[in-house]
């Protein structure tokens, strides 16, 4: 299956994605330029390619780490149970941390990581997300850096998957029903 015709509707174009990560990187650079540390912590696997594009535009010395936290097992609905599958390796005590995500939906995944990082002594924890879906929120959480706010529709592309596919699509959009049927 080719990636270029799996979308029913494109909601964020390639051009808008590029503008968005550049804008977010500028905001982060400005906000953290006088701080003495910064760790960008990507939540696997959805943080890529967004996080790698964003990082190269942040004009600051920073550390990178990853955590694999799963609340979602490849279907259409996020599960309530959040599990840490692989932990980060950097020390976060007294460090400024920004969590990078593809999408914040219920907010449970990110909330769990924020609480964990504060329990380990992080100085500050903020969230940068390519997509915010505030309509799906189940916990109180407002990401500081938001690429684009969308409704409750299930989306794929640019990190977001359906059954582990389509993370490498250059746009974000709604998957066609034909593709969903074909993969069932
Ligand atoms: P949460 O509901 O905010 O905890 O989000 C959990 C995870 O669900 C996200 O990191 C994504 O991996 C996944 N997710 C939420 N909404 C979508 C979507 O529309 N498409 C694909 N994955 C999604
Ligand atoms: Mg994710």
mmCIF file of C-alpha atoms and ligand atoms in Angstrom:
data_model
loop_
_atom_site.group_PDB
_atom_site.id
_atom_site.type_symbol
_atom_site.label_atom_id
_atom_site.label_comp_id
_atom_site.label_asym_id
_atom_site.label_seq_id
_atom_site.Cartn_x
_atom_site.Cartn_y
_atom_site.Cartn_z
ATOM 1 C CA UNK A 1 0.000 0.000 0.000
ATOM 2 C CA UNK A 2 1.336 3.429 -0.867
ATOM 3 C CA UNK A 3 1.207 6.218 1.703
ATOM 4 C CA UNK A 4 0.163 8.907 -0.744
ATOM 5 C CA UNK A 5 -3.443 7.832 -1.109
ATOM 6 C CA UNK A 6 -4.499 6.517 2.282
ATOM 7 C CA UNK A 7 -6.147 9.710 3.493
ATOM 8 C CA UNK A 8 -9.819 10.495 3.191
ATOM 9 C CA UNK A 9 -9.152 14.071 4.226
ATOM 10 C CA UNK A 10 -5.949 15.963 4.978
ATOM 11 C CA UNK A 11 -6.305 18.143 8.088
ATOM 12 C CA UNK A 12 -2.720 19.400 8.400
ATOM 13 C CA UNK A 13 -0.698 19.794 5.203
ATOM 14 C CA UNK A 14 3.036 19.288 4.887
ATOM 15 C CA UNK A 15 3.518 23.031 4.566
ATOM 16 C CA UNK A 16 1.506 23.716 7.722
ATOM 17 C CA UNK A 17 3.466 21.058 9.621
ATOM 18 C CA UNK A 18 6.771 22.726 8.740
ATOM 19 C CA UNK A 19 5.471 26.161 9.766
ATOM 20 C CA UNK A 20 4.142 24.674 12.987
ATOM 21 C CA UNK A 21 7.305 22.977 14.248
ATOM 22 C CA UNK A 22 9.350 26.062 13.342
ATOM 23 C CA UNK A 23 6.990 28.262 15.336
ATOM 24 C CA UNK A 24 7.044 25.919 18.340
ATOM 25 C CA UNK A 25 10.856 25.677 18.237
ATOM 26 C CA UNK A 26 11.097 29.471 18.259
ATOM 27 C CA UNK A 27 8.802 29.724 21.283
ATOM 28 C CA UNK A 28 10.786 27.069 23.155
ATOM 29 C CA UNK A 29 14.118 28.694 22.268
ATOM 30 C CA UNK A 30 12.856 32.027 23.587
ATOM 31 C CA UNK A 31 11.359 30.576 26.782
ATOM 32 C CA UNK A 32 14.387 28.437 27.712
ATOM 33 C CA UNK A 33 17.273 30.639 26.557
ATOM 34 C CA UNK A 34 18.141 31.735 30.100
ATOM 35 C CA UNK A 35 17.595 28.376 31.813
ATOM 36 C CA UNK A 36 20.542 26.231 32.749
ATOM 37 C CA UNK A 37 19.203 22.908 31.485
ATOM 38 C CA UNK A 38 16.756 21.419 29.046
ATOM 39 C CA UNK A 39 15.801 17.817 28.407
ATOM 40 C CA UNK A 40 13.411 17.087 25.557
ATOM 41 C CA UNK A 41 11.757 13.778 26.376
ATOM 42 C CA UNK A 42 10.014 12.057 23.505
ATOM 43 C CA UNK A 43 7.226 9.586 24.094
ATOM 44 C CA UNK A 44 7.706 6.692 21.699
ATOM 45 C CA UNK A 45 6.806 5.920 19.094
ATOM 46 C CA UNK A 46 4.512 8.777 18.118
ATOM 47 C CA UNK A 47 6.926 11.602 18.998
ATOM 48 C CA UNK A 48 8.819 10.961 15.765
ATOM 49 C CA UNK A 49 9.120 12.486 13.177
ATOM 50 C CA UNK A 50 7.731 15.594 14.934
ATOM 51 C CA UNK A 51 10.364 15.605 17.678
ATOM 52 C CA UNK A 52 13.330 15.243 15.311
ATOM 53 C CA UNK A 53 12.065 18.061 13.095
ATOM 54 C CA UNK A 54 11.408 20.258 16.140
ATOM 55 C CA UNK A 55 14.779 19.581 17.805
ATOM 56 C CA UNK A 56 16.794 20.736 14.816
ATOM 57 C CA UNK A 57 15.007 24.090 14.959
ATOM 58 C CA UNK A 58 15.551 24.676 18.693
ATOM 59 C CA UNK A 59 18.596 26.916 18.972
ATOM 60 C CA UNK A 60 19.744 25.743 22.411
ATOM 61 C CA UNK A 61 22.082 23.169 23.937
ATOM 62 C CA UNK A 62 19.776 20.416 25.109
ATOM 63 C CA UNK A 63 19.649 16.755 26.031
ATOM 64 C CA UNK A 64 17.381 14.200 24.380
ATOM 65 C CA UNK A 65 15.786 11.137 25.879
ATOM 66 C CA UNK A 66 12.883 8.798 25.207
ATOM 67 C CA UNK A 67 10.308 6.904 27.153
ATOM 68 C CA UNK A 68 7.981 4.278 25.801
ATOM 69 C CA UNK A 69 4.667 4.719 27.526
ATOM 70 C CA UNK A 70 1.741 2.877 26.124
ATOM 71 C CA UNK A 71 -1.897 3.632 26.663
ATOM 72 C CA UNK A 72 -2.868 2.633 23.225
ATOM 73 C CA UNK A 73 -2.401 -0.703 21.544
ATOM 74 C CA UNK A 74 -2.951 -0.019 17.874
ATOM 75 C CA UNK A 75 -6.739 0.273 17.752
ATOM 76 C CA UNK A 76 -8.960 3.319 17.581
ATOM 77 C CA UNK A 77 -9.542 3.929 21.312
ATOM 78 C CA UNK A 78 -6.958 4.853 23.955
ATOM 79 C CA UNK A 79 -6.992 2.510 26.942
ATOM 80 C CA UNK A 80 -7.326 3.750 30.493
ATOM 81 C CA UNK A 81 -4.348 1.822 31.721
ATOM 82 C CA UNK A 82 -1.011 3.609 31.158
ATOM 83 C CA UNK A 83 2.112 1.428 31.241
ATOM 84 C CA UNK A 84 5.804 2.356 31.181
ATOM 85 C CA UNK A 85 7.356 -0.086 28.748
ATOM 86 C CA UNK A 86 10.806 1.504 28.596
ATOM 87 C CA UNK A 87 12.073 4.199 30.927
ATOM 88 C CA UNK A 88 14.363 7.132 30.111
ATOM 89 C CA UNK A 89 18.019 6.984 31.192
ATOM 90 C CA UNK A 90 18.877 10.650 31.932
ATOM 91 C CA UNK A 91 18.579 11.998 35.491
ATOM 92 C CA UNK A 92 15.796 14.586 35.694
ATOM 93 C CA UNK A 93 16.472 15.887 39.203
ATOM 94 C CA UNK A 94 16.591 19.723 39.114
ATOM 95 C CA UNK A 95 16.287 19.688 35.303
ATOM 96 C CA UNK A 96 13.841 21.508 33.058
ATOM 97 C CA UNK A 97 11.982 18.943 30.955
ATOM 98 C CA UNK A 98 9.749 19.273 27.920
ATOM 99 C CA UNK A 99 7.757 16.186 26.971
ATOM 100 C CA UNK A 100 7.249 15.830 23.206
ATOM 101 C CA UNK A 101 4.121 14.073 21.948
ATOM 102 C CA UNK A 102 2.350 13.572 18.655
ATOM 103 C CA UNK A 103 -1.097 14.027 20.180
ATOM 104 C CA UNK A 104 -2.653 14.709 23.560
ATOM 105 C CA UNK A 105 -6.110 13.198 23.651
ATOM 106 C CA UNK A 106 -7.428 11.953 27.027
ATOM 107 C CA UNK A 107 -4.216 13.366 28.530
ATOM 108 C CA UNK A 108 -3.664 10.242 30.635
ATOM 109 C CA UNK A 109 -0.356 9.265 29.030
ATOM 110 C CA UNK A 110 1.259 12.658 29.452
ATOM 111 C CA UNK A 111 -0.226 13.204 32.915
ATOM 112 C CA UNK A 112 1.311 9.951 34.104
ATOM 113 C CA UNK A 113 4.745 10.990 32.808
ATOM 114 C CA UNK A 114 4.471 14.523 34.264
ATOM 115 C CA UNK A 115 3.671 13.099 37.713
ATOM 116 C CA UNK A 116 6.530 10.619 37.449
ATOM 117 C CA UNK A 117 9.061 13.303 36.465
ATOM 118 C CA UNK A 118 8.013 15.579 39.332
ATOM 119 C CA UNK A 119 8.250 12.634 41.731
ATOM 120 C CA UNK A 120 11.861 12.245 40.531
ATOM 121 C CA UNK A 121 12.597 15.894 41.313
ATOM 122 C CA UNK A 122 12.300 17.595 37.920
ATOM 123 C CA UNK A 123 12.451 21.379 38.271
ATOM 124 C CA UNK A 124 9.780 21.964 35.642
ATOM 125 C CA UNK A 125 7.833 19.833 33.203
ATOM 126 C CA UNK A 126 6.051 21.228 30.142
ATOM 127 C CA UNK A 127 4.464 19.559 27.137
ATOM 128 C CA UNK A 128 4.899 20.188 23.424
ATOM 129 C CA UNK A 129 2.429 18.391 21.213
ATOM 130 C CA UNK A 130 1.900 18.531 17.481
ATOM 131 C CA UNK A 131 -1.842 17.952 17.895
ATOM 132 C CA UNK A 132 -4.119 18.729 20.822
ATOM 133 C CA UNK A 133 -7.548 17.095 21.035
ATOM 134 C CA UNK A 134 -9.032 18.860 24.083
ATOM 135 C CA UNK A 135 -12.461 17.310 23.425
ATOM 136 C CA UNK A 136 -11.101 13.919 24.487
ATOM 137 C CA UNK A 137 -9.625 15.096 27.779
ATOM 138 C CA UNK A 138 -10.204 12.877 30.822
ATOM 139 C CA UNK A 139 -7.681 14.505 33.171
ATOM 140 C CA UNK A 140 -6.822 18.140 33.768
ATOM 141 C CA UNK A 141 -3.994 19.028 31.425
ATOM 142 C CA UNK A 142 -3.171 21.928 29.145
ATOM 143 C CA UNK A 143 -0.025 21.525 27.030
ATOM 144 C CA UNK A 144 2.049 24.723 26.986
ATOM 145 C CA UNK A 145 3.124 24.305 23.355
ATOM 146 C CA UNK A 146 0.426 23.215 20.921
ATOM 147 C CA UNK A 147 0.902 22.760 17.174
ATOM 148 C CA UNK A 148 -2.699 22.505 16.123
ATOM 149 C CA UNK A 149 -5.981 21.897 17.920
ATOM 150 C CA UNK A 150 -8.340 19.396 16.304
ATOM 151 C CA UNK A 151 -11.668 17.775 17.136
ATOM 152 C CA UNK A 152 -12.286 14.210 18.278
ATOM 153 C CA UNK A 153 -11.725 12.501 14.926
ATOM 154 C CA UNK A 154 -9.202 9.665 14.709
ATOM 155 C CA UNK A 155 -6.185 10.877 12.741
ATOM 156 C CA UNK A 156 -2.995 9.391 11.316
ATOM 157 C CA UNK A 157 0.290 10.616 9.883
ATOM 158 C CA UNK A 158 3.393 12.448 11.107
ATOM 159 C CA UNK A 159 3.845 10.080 14.059
ATOM 160 C CA UNK A 160 0.247 9.014 14.490
ATOM 161 C CA UNK A 161 -0.501 5.430 13.560
ATOM 162 C CA UNK A 162 -3.304 3.059 12.783
ATOM 163 C CA UNK A 163 -2.191 -0.492 13.601
ATOM 164 C CA UNK A 164 1.429 0.761 13.624
ATOM 165 C CA UNK A 165 1.184 2.050 10.054
ATOM 166 C CA UNK A 166 1.244 5.561 8.569
ATOM 167 C CA UNK A 167 3.538 7.231 11.131
ATOM 168 C CA UNK A 168 5.747 8.269 8.203
ATOM 169 C CA UNK A 169 3.024 10.020 6.225
ATOM 170 C CA UNK A 170 4.028 13.666 5.707
ATOM 171 C CA UNK A 171 0.558 15.039 6.438
ATOM 172 C CA UNK A 172 -1.965 14.532 9.225
ATOM 173 C CA UNK A 173 -5.450 13.470 8.284
ATOM 174 C CA UNK A 174 -8.353 11.083 8.444
ATOM 175 C CA UNK A 175 -7.697 7.581 7.176
ATOM 176 C CA UNK A 176 -9.956 6.380 4.403
ATOM 177 C CA UNK A 177 -12.613 3.790 5.307
ATOM 178 C CA UNK A 178 -11.337 1.558 2.488
ATOM 179 C CA UNK A 179 -7.909 1.384 4.122
ATOM 180 C CA UNK A 180 -9.430 0.647 7.545
ATOM 181 C CA UNK A 181 -11.502 -2.184 6.014
ATOM 182 C CA UNK A 182 -8.491 -3.533 4.162
ATOM 183 C CA UNK A 183 -6.474 -3.705 7.405
ATOM 184 C CA UNK A 184 -9.200 -5.354 9.503
HETATM 185 P P1 LIG B 1 -3.947 10.052 25.543
HETATM 186 O O1 LIG B 1 -5.370 9.638 25.384
HETATM 187 O O2 LIG B 1 -3.791 11.542 25.617
HETATM 188 O O3 LIG B 1 -3.312 9.350 26.727
HETATM 189 O O4 LIG B 1 -3.177 9.593 24.243
HETATM 190 C C1 LIG B 1 -2.619 8.339 24.201
HETATM 191 C C2 LIG B 1 -2.053 7.961 22.868
HETATM 192 O O5 LIG B 1 -3.128 7.581 22.056
HETATM 193 C C3 LIG B 1 -1.314 9.017 22.074
HETATM 194 O O6 LIG B 1 0.016 9.170 22.433
HETATM 195 C C4 LIG B 1 -1.406 8.414 20.698
HETATM 196 O O7 LIG B 1 -0.391 7.469 20.511
HETATM 197 C C5 LIG B 1 -2.750 7.723 20.728
HETATM 198 N N1 LIG B 1 -3.779 8.513 20.047
HETATM 199 C C6 LIG B 1 -4.699 9.357 20.548
HETATM 200 N N2 LIG B 1 -5.476 9.870 19.580
HETATM 201 C C7 LIG B 1 -5.022 9.320 18.422
HETATM 202 C C8 LIG B 1 -5.403 9.459 17.043
HETATM 203 O O8 LIG B 1 -6.329 10.203 16.664
HETATM 204 N N3 LIG B 1 -4.693 8.728 16.154
HETATM 205 C C9 LIG B 1 -3.676 7.903 16.495
HETATM 206 N N4 LIG B 1 -3.266 7.755 17.763
HETATM 207 C C10 LIG B 1 -3.948 8.449 18.714
HETATM 208 MG MG1 LIG B 2 1.793 8.567 21.259
#
